[in-house]
mmCIF file of C-alpha atoms in Angstrom:
data_model
loop_
_atom_site.group_PDB
_atom_site.id
_atom_site.type_symbol
_atom_site.label_atom_id
_atom_site.label_comp_id
_atom_site.label_asym_id
_atom_site.label_seq_id
_atom_site.Cartn_x
_atom_site.Cartn_y
_atom_site.Cartn_z
ATOM 1 C CA LYS A 1249 0.000 0.000 0.000
ATOM 2 C CA ASN A 1250 1.335 3.384 -0.906
ATOM 3 C CA ILE A 1251 -0.586 5.568 1.512
ATOM 4 C CA GLN A 1252 1.486 8.668 0.794
ATOM 5 C CA HIS A 1253 0.700 8.450 -2.931
ATOM 6 C CA SER A 1254 -3.016 8.082 -2.170
ATOM 7 C CA VAL A 1255 -2.927 11.117 0.117
ATOM 8 C CA GLU A 1256 -1.120 13.168 -2.518
ATOM 9 C CA SER A 1257 -3.673 12.112 -5.145
ATOM 10 C CA LEU A 1258 -6.625 13.118 -2.980
ATOM 11 C CA GLN A 1259 -5.136 16.425 -1.834
ATOM 12 C CA PRO A 1260 -6.878 18.526 -4.535
ATOM 13 C CA VAL A 1261 -10.349 17.375 -3.430
ATOM 14 C CA ALA A 1262 -9.912 16.826 0.312
ATOM 15 C CA GLU A 1263 -10.705 19.775 2.567
ATOM 16 C CA ALA A 1264 -10.291 17.686 5.714
ATOM 17 C CA TRP A 1265 -9.197 14.201 6.712
ATOM 18 C CA TYR A 1266 -11.330 12.134 9.128
ATOM 19 C CA ILE A 1267 -9.153 9.161 9.958
ATOM 20 C CA SER A 1268 -10.093 5.871 11.574
ATOM 21 C CA THR A 1269 -9.566 2.175 11.075
ATOM 22 C CA ILE A 1270 -11.777 -0.857 11.470
ATOM 23 C CA GLN A 1271 -11.326 -2.642 14.769
ATOM 24 C CA GLY A 1272 -9.871 -6.136 14.425
ATOM 25 C CA MET A 1273 -8.265 -5.621 11.022
ATOM 26 C CA SER A 1274 -4.711 -6.696 11.764
ATOM 27 C CA ARG A 1275 -3.407 -5.933 8.257
ATOM 28 C CA ALA A 1276 -4.751 -2.382 8.240
ATOM 29 C CA ALA A 1277 -2.600 0.633 8.986
ATOM 30 C CA SER A 1278 -3.349 2.065 12.409
ATOM 31 C CA THR A 1279 -5.097 5.390 12.895
ATOM 32 C CA GLN A 1280 -1.806 6.759 14.215
ATOM 33 C CA GLU A 1281 0.125 5.575 11.144
ATOM 34 C CA LEU A 1282 -2.448 7.078 8.774
ATOM 35 C CA ASN A 1283 -2.440 10.341 10.707
ATOM 36 C CA GLU A 1284 1.372 10.550 10.553
ATOM 37 C CA VAL A 1285 1.395 10.043 6.781
ATOM 38 C CA VAL A 1286 -1.270 12.693 6.162
ATOM 39 C CA VAL A 1287 0.394 15.239 8.472
ATOM 40 C CA LYS A 1288 3.825 14.589 6.942
ATOM 41 C CA THR A 1289 2.494 14.752 3.371
ATOM 42 C CA LEU A 1290 0.104 17.685 3.874
ATOM 43 C CA PRO A 1291 1.354 19.685 6.866
ATOM 44 C CA SER A 1292 -1.401 22.314 6.630
ATOM 45 C CA ALA A 1293 -4.273 19.839 6.247
ATOM 46 C CA LYS A 1294 -7.137 19.632 8.739
ATOM 47 C CA VAL A 1295 -6.788 16.152 10.229
ATOM 48 C CA LEU A 1296 -9.062 14.530 12.817
ATOM 49 C CA THR A 1297 -8.710 10.999 14.167
ATOM 50 C CA PHE A 1298 -11.442 8.751 15.539
ATOM 51 C CA ASP A 1299 -11.666 5.486 17.432
ATOM 52 C CA THR A 1300 -14.371 4.150 15.130
ATOM 53 C CA LEU A 1301 -15.241 4.391 11.470
ATOM 54 C CA GLU A 1302 -18.799 5.283 12.429
ATOM 55 C CA ASP A 1303 -17.667 8.299 14.471
ATOM 56 C CA ALA A 1304 -15.465 9.490 11.606
ATOM 57 C CA ILE A 1305 -18.323 9.184 9.117
ATOM 58 C CA ASP A 1306 -20.849 10.887 11.386
ATOM 59 C CA THR A 1307 -18.523 13.824 12.079
ATOM 60 C CA ALA A 1308 -17.561 14.199 8.426
ATOM 61 C CA ARG A 1309 -21.226 14.188 7.390
ATOM 62 C CA ALA A 1310 -21.995 16.881 9.963
ATOM 63 C CA ASP A 1311 -19.106 19.024 8.683
ATOM 64 C CA SER A 1312 -19.543 18.651 4.924
ATOM 65 C CA ALA A 1313 -22.143 18.051 2.234
ATOM 66 C CA PHE A 1314 -19.754 15.755 0.367
ATOM 67 C CA VAL A 1315 -17.824 12.899 1.974
ATOM 68 C CA LEU A 1316 -15.395 10.611 0.157
ATOM 69 C CA ILE A 1317 -14.620 7.353 1.931
ATOM 70 C CA THR A 1318 -11.455 5.515 0.968
ATOM 71 C CA GLY A 1319 -9.866 2.321 2.144
ATOM 72 C CA SER A 1320 -10.065 -1.401 1.677
ATOM 73 C CA PHE A 1321 -13.146 -3.274 0.540
ATOM 74 C CA TYR A 1322 -13.695 -4.130 4.216
ATOM 75 C CA CYS A 1323 -13.675 -0.439 5.101
ATOM 76 C CA ILE A 1324 -16.056 0.469 2.297
ATOM 77 C CA GLU A 1325 -18.425 -2.369 3.256
ATOM 78 C CA ALA A 1326 -18.436 -1.228 6.902
ATOM 79 C CA ALA A 1327 -19.098 2.364 5.804
ATOM 80 C CA LYS A 1328 -21.902 1.248 3.480
ATOM 81 C CA THR A 1329 -23.538 -0.736 6.281
ATOM 82 C CA HIS A 1330 -23.311 2.220 8.671
ATOM 83 C CA LEU A 1331 -24.811 4.613 6.122
ATOM 84 C CA GLN A 1332 -27.631 2.176 5.328
ATOM 85 C CA ASN A 1333 -28.379 1.853 9.047
ATOM 86 C CA ILE A 1334 -28.575 5.652 9.354
ATOM 87 C CA ARG A 1335 -31.057 5.825 6.481
ATOM 88 C CA SER A 1336 -33.283 3.140 7.943
ATOM 89 C CA VAL A 1337 -33.653 4.906 11.310
#
């Protein structure tokens, strides 16, 4: 995984970074690792970290009309499930 390259690619469209990982995913980069890469790559970026993906999504949705979720297929599936649960409430 080239996280730095991904961050650089998203820089033109990302106003803020809401970082989290999925609990129990041993192969995933940690929230701390992701945060370090974003801060190192984009020192002036707004970066927030969260303990859960759901908290990151909820905060991002409250802050912006447009939210782009990136990550593994596991991450995207978890995000999709969370967003579907919000809609059904």
